[in-house]
Amino acid sequence: AQKITQTQPGMFVQEKEAVTLDCTYDTSDQSYGLFWYKQPSSGEMIFLIYQGSYDEQNATEGRYSLNFQKARKSANLVISASQLGDSAMYFCAMREGRRTGGYNKLIFGAGTRLAVHP
Amino acid sequence: IAGITQAPTSQILAAGRRMTLRCTQDMRHNAMYWYRQDLGLGLRLIHYSNTAGTTGKGEVPDGYSVSRANTDDFPLTLASAVPSQTSVYFCASSEEENSYNEQFFGPGTRLTVL
């Protein structure tokens, strides 16, 4: 069964430094998608970045990059030059493959709470 | 309306009462979803719908029902609420055939069952 694991319940980082949030996944599908969402204290879910299982390059979106290591089944989020506004809950998620019959369904990890200190 | 709206924003409900959480999207997305968010568990899928007229069960469907009469609306009903259904509920939608299927989320409904 598909599963997402985020082993860091909480992380701290100094402003302007880089931070890596860990995510490992388990799936038997060859085709899948990996997502990161940010949830600030206001509660909304904000899409950050996507990585497809067949993408050869690591995804990047501004200060966010995804360190995709397919053989290790990891999809870590790297935030460069942290800002105070990056303090939030971060969720890693995986889209199930077509073969399982639920192509669009996302499976979420438990989340990592990031605190950025000045 | 822009994106996804949910109503109510929050609700306190007595156990045993029936409750419908409303969700409306204006993006003409085919697929819609209901998740519940609980501390330490992330978001778990309750029900989903790939297109109007069809629905499916997610990871935690018991005690909940949904309908999809049209593209825009996807209400979630608790037939007889129990305290374990206290949670934050998120509705989401996505383009079914989009190559990367980003899901757009509503603002959430905070439900407390006493």
Tab-separated table of C-alpha atoms in Angstrom:
chain	number	residue	atom	x	y	z
A	1	ALA	CA	0.000	0.000	0.000
A	2	GLN	CA	1.075	3.532	-0.688
A	3	LYS	CA	2.477	5.414	2.263
A	4	ILE	CA	4.172	8.735	3.001
A	5	THR	CA	6.506	9.160	5.974
A	6	GLN	CA	7.680	12.453	7.406
A	7	THR	CA	9.976	11.651	10.304
A	8	GLN	CA	10.514	15.202	11.568
A	9	PRO	CA	7.558	16.433	13.657
A	10	GLY	CA	9.285	19.789	14.119
A	11	MET	CA	12.246	21.666	12.692
A	12	PHE	CA	13.984	24.914	13.560
A	13	VAL	CA	16.060	27.048	11.235
A	14	GLN	CA	17.744	30.427	11.445
A	15	GLU	CA	16.481	33.091	9.089
A	16	LYS	CA	18.391	33.177	5.777
A	17	GLU	CA	19.690	29.639	6.193
A	18	ALA	CA	18.617	26.624	4.153
A	19	VAL	CA	16.559	23.793	5.590
A	20	THR	CA	15.673	20.308	4.366
A	21	LEU	CA	12.383	18.649	5.242
A	22	ASP	CA	12.444	14.889	4.838
A	23	CYS	CA	9.896	12.768	3.034
A	24	THR	CA	10.030	9.105	2.126
A	25	TYR	CA	7.348	7.211	0.274
A	26	ASP	CA	6.371	3.687	-0.506
A	27	THR	CA	4.589	2.578	-3.649
A	28	SER	CA	4.642	-0.275	-6.110
A	29	ASP	CA	3.511	1.957	-8.966
A	30	GLN	CA	5.996	3.091	-11.603
A	31	SER	CA	4.028	6.242	-12.372
A	32	TYR	CA	3.277	8.582	-9.497
A	33	GLY	CA	3.524	12.207	-8.468
A	34	LEU	CA	4.961	13.812	-5.372
A	35	PHE	CA	3.757	17.116	-3.945
A	36	TRP	CA	4.625	19.473	-1.141
A	37	TYR	CA	2.034	21.717	0.466
A	38	LYS	CA	2.478	24.486	3.022
A	39	GLN	CA	-0.096	25.175	5.717
A	40	PRO	CA	0.463	28.436	7.620
A	41	SER	CA	-1.228	29.158	10.916
A	42	SER	CA	-4.188	30.622	9.028
A	43	GLY	CA	-5.035	27.086	7.938
A	44	GLU	CA	-5.130	27.176	4.146
A	45	MET	CA	-3.247	24.588	2.101
A	46	ILE	CA	-0.807	26.124	-0.369
A	47	PHE	CA	0.710	24.064	-3.183
A	48	LEU	CA	4.488	24.508	-3.368
A	49	ILE	CA	6.091	22.068	-5.754
A	50	TYR	CA	5.539	18.901	-7.786
A	51	GLN	CA	7.808	16.085	-8.950
A	52	GLY	CA	6.749	13.399	-11.399
A	53	SER	CA	8.226	9.934	-11.074
A	54	TYR	CA	9.574	10.090	-14.629
A	55	ASP	CA	11.038	13.581	-14.306
A	56	GLU	CA	14.804	13.401	-14.679
A	57	GLN	CA	15.470	16.829	-13.210
A	58	ASN	CA	14.749	17.821	-9.639
A	59	ALA	CA	11.829	20.235	-9.490
A	60	THR	CA	12.492	23.829	-8.472
A	61	GLU	CA	10.116	26.706	-7.739
A	62	GLY	CA	11.832	29.853	-6.564
A	63	ARG	CA	13.355	29.161	-3.149
A	64	TYR	CA	11.870	25.658	-3.077
A	65	SER	CA	13.540	22.643	-4.592
A	66	LEU	CA	12.748	18.982	-4.353
A	67	ASN	CA	15.630	16.562	-3.835
A	68	PHE	CA	14.199	13.521	-5.606
A	69	GLN	CA	16.056	10.258	-5.064
A	70	LYS	CA	13.955	7.632	-6.777
A	71	ALA	CA	15.994	4.596	-5.780
A	72	ARG	CA	15.798	5.610	-2.142
A	73	LYS	CA	12.149	6.633	-2.496
A	74	SER	CA	12.758	10.007	-0.976
A	75	ALA	CA	11.471	13.430	-1.983
A	76	ASN	CA	12.937	15.962	0.422
A	77	LEU	CA	11.948	19.614	0.259
A	78	VAL	CA	14.766	22.129	0.415
A	79	ILE	CA	13.954	25.720	1.309
A	80	SER	CA	16.808	28.093	0.632
A	81	ALA	CA	17.306	31.442	2.370
A	82	SER	CA	14.558	30.858	4.939
A	83	GLN	CA	12.239	33.714	5.758
A	84	LEU	CA	10.087	34.312	8.829
A	85	GLY	CA	7.041	33.780	6.645
A	86	ASP	CA	8.174	30.224	5.949
A	87	SER	CA	7.129	29.237	9.474
A	88	ALA	CA	4.311	26.779	8.849
A	89	MET	CA	3.322	23.132	8.665
A	90	TYR	CA	4.645	21.345	5.585
A	91	PHE	CA	3.035	18.263	4.107
A	92	CYS	CA	4.483	15.812	1.644
A	93	ALA	CA	1.914	13.992	-0.494
A	94	MET	CA	1.855	11.343	-3.188
A	95	ARG	CA	-0.611	10.872	-6.002
A	96	GLU	CA	-1.598	7.272	-6.517
A	97	GLY	CA	-1.047	5.768	-9.927
A	98	ARG	CA	-3.760	4.953	-12.460
A	99	ARG	CA	-3.365	1.258	-11.872
A	100	THR	CA	-4.829	1.501	-8.393
A	101	GLY	CA	-7.978	3.068	-9.749
A	102	GLY	CA	-7.688	6.303	-7.862
A	103	TYR	CA	-5.536	8.370	-10.129
A	104	ASN	CA	-6.109	11.731	-8.514
A	105	LYS	CA	-6.172	10.767	-4.873
A	106	LEU	CA	-3.441	12.196	-2.684
A	107	ILE	CA	-1.920	10.422	0.295
A	108	PHE	CA	-0.440	12.795	2.848
A	109	GLY	CA	2.294	12.451	5.412
A	110	ALA	CA	1.766	13.586	9.001
A	111	GLY	CA	3.574	16.860	8.363
A	112	THR	CA	6.584	18.754	9.682
A	113	ARG	CA	6.213	21.994	11.590
A	114	LEU	CA	8.937	24.454	10.610
A	115	ALA	CA	9.846	27.406	12.808
A	116	VAL	CA	12.103	30.093	11.375
A	117	HIS	CA	13.940	32.145	13.977
A	118	PRO	CA	15.243	35.671	13.381
B	1	ILE	CA	-16.463	33.200	-6.229
B	2	ALA	CA	-12.838	32.413	-6.955
B	3	GLY	CA	-11.538	28.910	-6.334
B	4	ILE	CA	-13.185	26.774	-3.670
B	5	THR	CA	-15.531	27.925	-0.962
B	6	GLN	CA	-16.616	25.947	2.071
B	7	ALA	CA	-19.408	26.557	4.532
B	8	PRO	CA	-19.685	26.867	7.416
B	9	THR	CA	-16.286	28.130	8.539
B	10	SER	CA	-16.780	26.441	11.880
B	11	GLN	CA	-19.534	24.585	13.681
B	12	ILE	CA	-20.208	23.106	17.094
B	13	LEU	CA	-22.567	20.160	16.855
B	14	ALA	CA	-24.268	17.911	19.372
B	15	ALA	CA	-23.578	14.211	18.992
B	16	GLY	CA	-26.287	12.419	17.054
B	17	ARG	CA	-27.190	15.433	14.930
B	18	ARG	CA	-27.047	15.445	11.153
B	19	MET	CA	-24.719	17.929	9.469
B	20	THR	CA	-23.866	18.810	5.885
B	21	LEU	CA	-20.649	20.581	5.014
B	22	ARG	CA	-20.887	22.488	1.772
B	23	CYS	CA	-18.221	22.826	-0.899
B	24	THR	CA	-18.431	24.747	-4.167
B	25	GLN	CA	-15.776	25.293	-6.832
B	26	ASP	CA	-15.886	27.585	-9.838
B	27	MET	CA	-12.913	26.196	-11.749
B	28	ARG	CA	-14.937	23.563	-13.641
B	29	HIS	CA	-12.684	20.863	-12.248
B	30	ASN	CA	-13.874	17.326	-12.809
B	31	ALA	CA	-12.432	15.834	-9.639
B	32	MET	CA	-13.328	16.805	-6.065
B	33	TYR	CA	-12.278	15.468	-2.687
B	34	TRP	CA	-13.027	15.641	1.011
B	35	TYR	CA	-10.219	15.296	3.569
B	36	ARG	CA	-10.140	15.485	7.323
B	37	GLN	CA	-7.100	16.822	9.131
B	38	ASP	CA	-6.179	15.559	12.568
B	39	LEU	CA	-3.062	16.363	14.569
B	40	GLY	CA	-0.262	13.914	13.870
B	41	LEU	CA	-2.159	12.207	11.066
B	42	GLY	CA	-1.944	14.719	8.252
B	43	LEU	CA	-4.855	14.822	5.830
B	44	ARG	CA	-6.854	11.685	5.197
B	45	LEU	CA	-9.182	11.219	2.265
B	46	ILE	CA	-12.821	10.631	3.180
B	47	HIS	CA	-14.560	10.502	-0.218
B	48	TYR	CA	-13.810	11.610	-3.732
B	49	SER	CA	-15.523	12.164	-7.040
B	50	ASN	CA	-13.769	11.924	-10.397
B	51	THR	CA	-16.680	13.486	-12.267
B	52	ALA	CA	-20.247	14.633	-11.712
B	53	GLY	CA	-22.499	11.686	-10.959
B	54	THR	CA	-19.774	9.428	-9.559
B	55	THR	CA	-18.268	9.104	-6.089
B	56	GLY	CA	-15.811	6.817	-4.371
B	57	LYS	CA	-14.629	5.941	-0.895
B	58	GLY	CA	-11.350	7.139	0.447
B	59	GLU	CA	-9.301	6.058	3.414
B	60	VAL	CA	-11.793	6.941	6.187
B	61	PRO	CA	-15.327	6.908	4.700
B	62	ASP	CA	-17.304	5.470	7.625
B	63	GLY	CA	-19.918	7.827	9.013
B	64	TYR	CA	-19.788	10.128	5.997
B	65	SER	CA	-21.634	10.315	2.701
B	66	VAL	CA	-21.262	12.523	-0.363
B	67	SER	CA	-23.130	13.351	-3.531
B	68	ARG	CA	-22.081	14.968	-6.803
B	69	ALA	CA	-25.166	16.154	-8.608
B	70	ASN	CA	-23.224	18.670	-10.694
B	71	THR	CA	-19.662	19.744	-11.437
B	72	ASP	CA	-19.496	22.598	-8.944
B	73	ASP	CA	-20.894	21.190	-5.693
B	74	PHE	CA	-19.687	18.356	-3.497
B	75	PRO	CA	-21.445	18.298	-0.101
B	76	LEU	CA	-20.296	16.050	2.733
B	77	THR	CA	-22.925	14.731	5.136
B	78	LEU	CA	-22.515	13.340	8.624
B	79	ALA	CA	-25.729	11.396	9.186
B	80	SER	CA	-25.318	11.090	12.958
B	81	ALA	CA	-22.286	12.948	14.251
B	82	VAL	CA	-19.969	11.405	16.844
B	83	PRO	CA	-17.196	13.082	18.883
B	84	SER	CA	-14.488	11.269	16.873
B	85	GLN	CA	-15.591	13.287	13.858
B	86	THR	CA	-14.291	16.428	15.505
B	87	SER	CA	-11.752	17.620	12.971
B	88	VAL	CA	-10.914	20.188	10.342
B	89	TYR	CA	-12.462	19.284	7.001
B	90	PHE	CA	-10.959	20.348	3.696
B	91	CYS	CA	-12.585	20.181	0.310
B	92	ALA	CA	-10.301	20.097	-2.750
B	93	SER	CA	-10.561	19.866	-6.513
B	94	SER	CA	-8.322	19.108	-9.484
B	95	GLU	CA	-8.418	18.773	-13.240
B	96	GLU	CA	-8.735	15.061	-13.796
B	97	GLU	CA	-6.564	14.824	-16.866
B	98	ASN	CA	-4.014	17.480	-15.931
B	99	SER	CA	-0.557	16.000	-16.210
B	100	TYR	CA	0.394	16.923	-12.697
B	101	ASN	CA	-3.000	17.158	-11.022
B	102	GLU	CA	-2.351	19.840	-8.464
B	103	GLN	CA	-5.200	19.865	-5.965
B	104	PHE	CA	-6.650	23.198	-4.946
B	105	PHE	CA	-7.955	23.358	-1.404
B	106	GLY	CA	-10.774	25.267	0.203
B	107	PRO	CA	-10.262	27.217	3.437
B	108	GLY	CA	-11.539	24.382	5.624
B	109	THR	CA	-14.390	23.832	8.083
B	110	ARG	CA	-13.600	23.347	11.754
B	111	LEU	CA	-16.158	20.952	13.228
B	112	THR	CA	-16.526	20.139	16.912
B	113	VAL	CA	-18.871	17.349	17.960
B	114	LEU	CA	-19.799	17.343	21.634
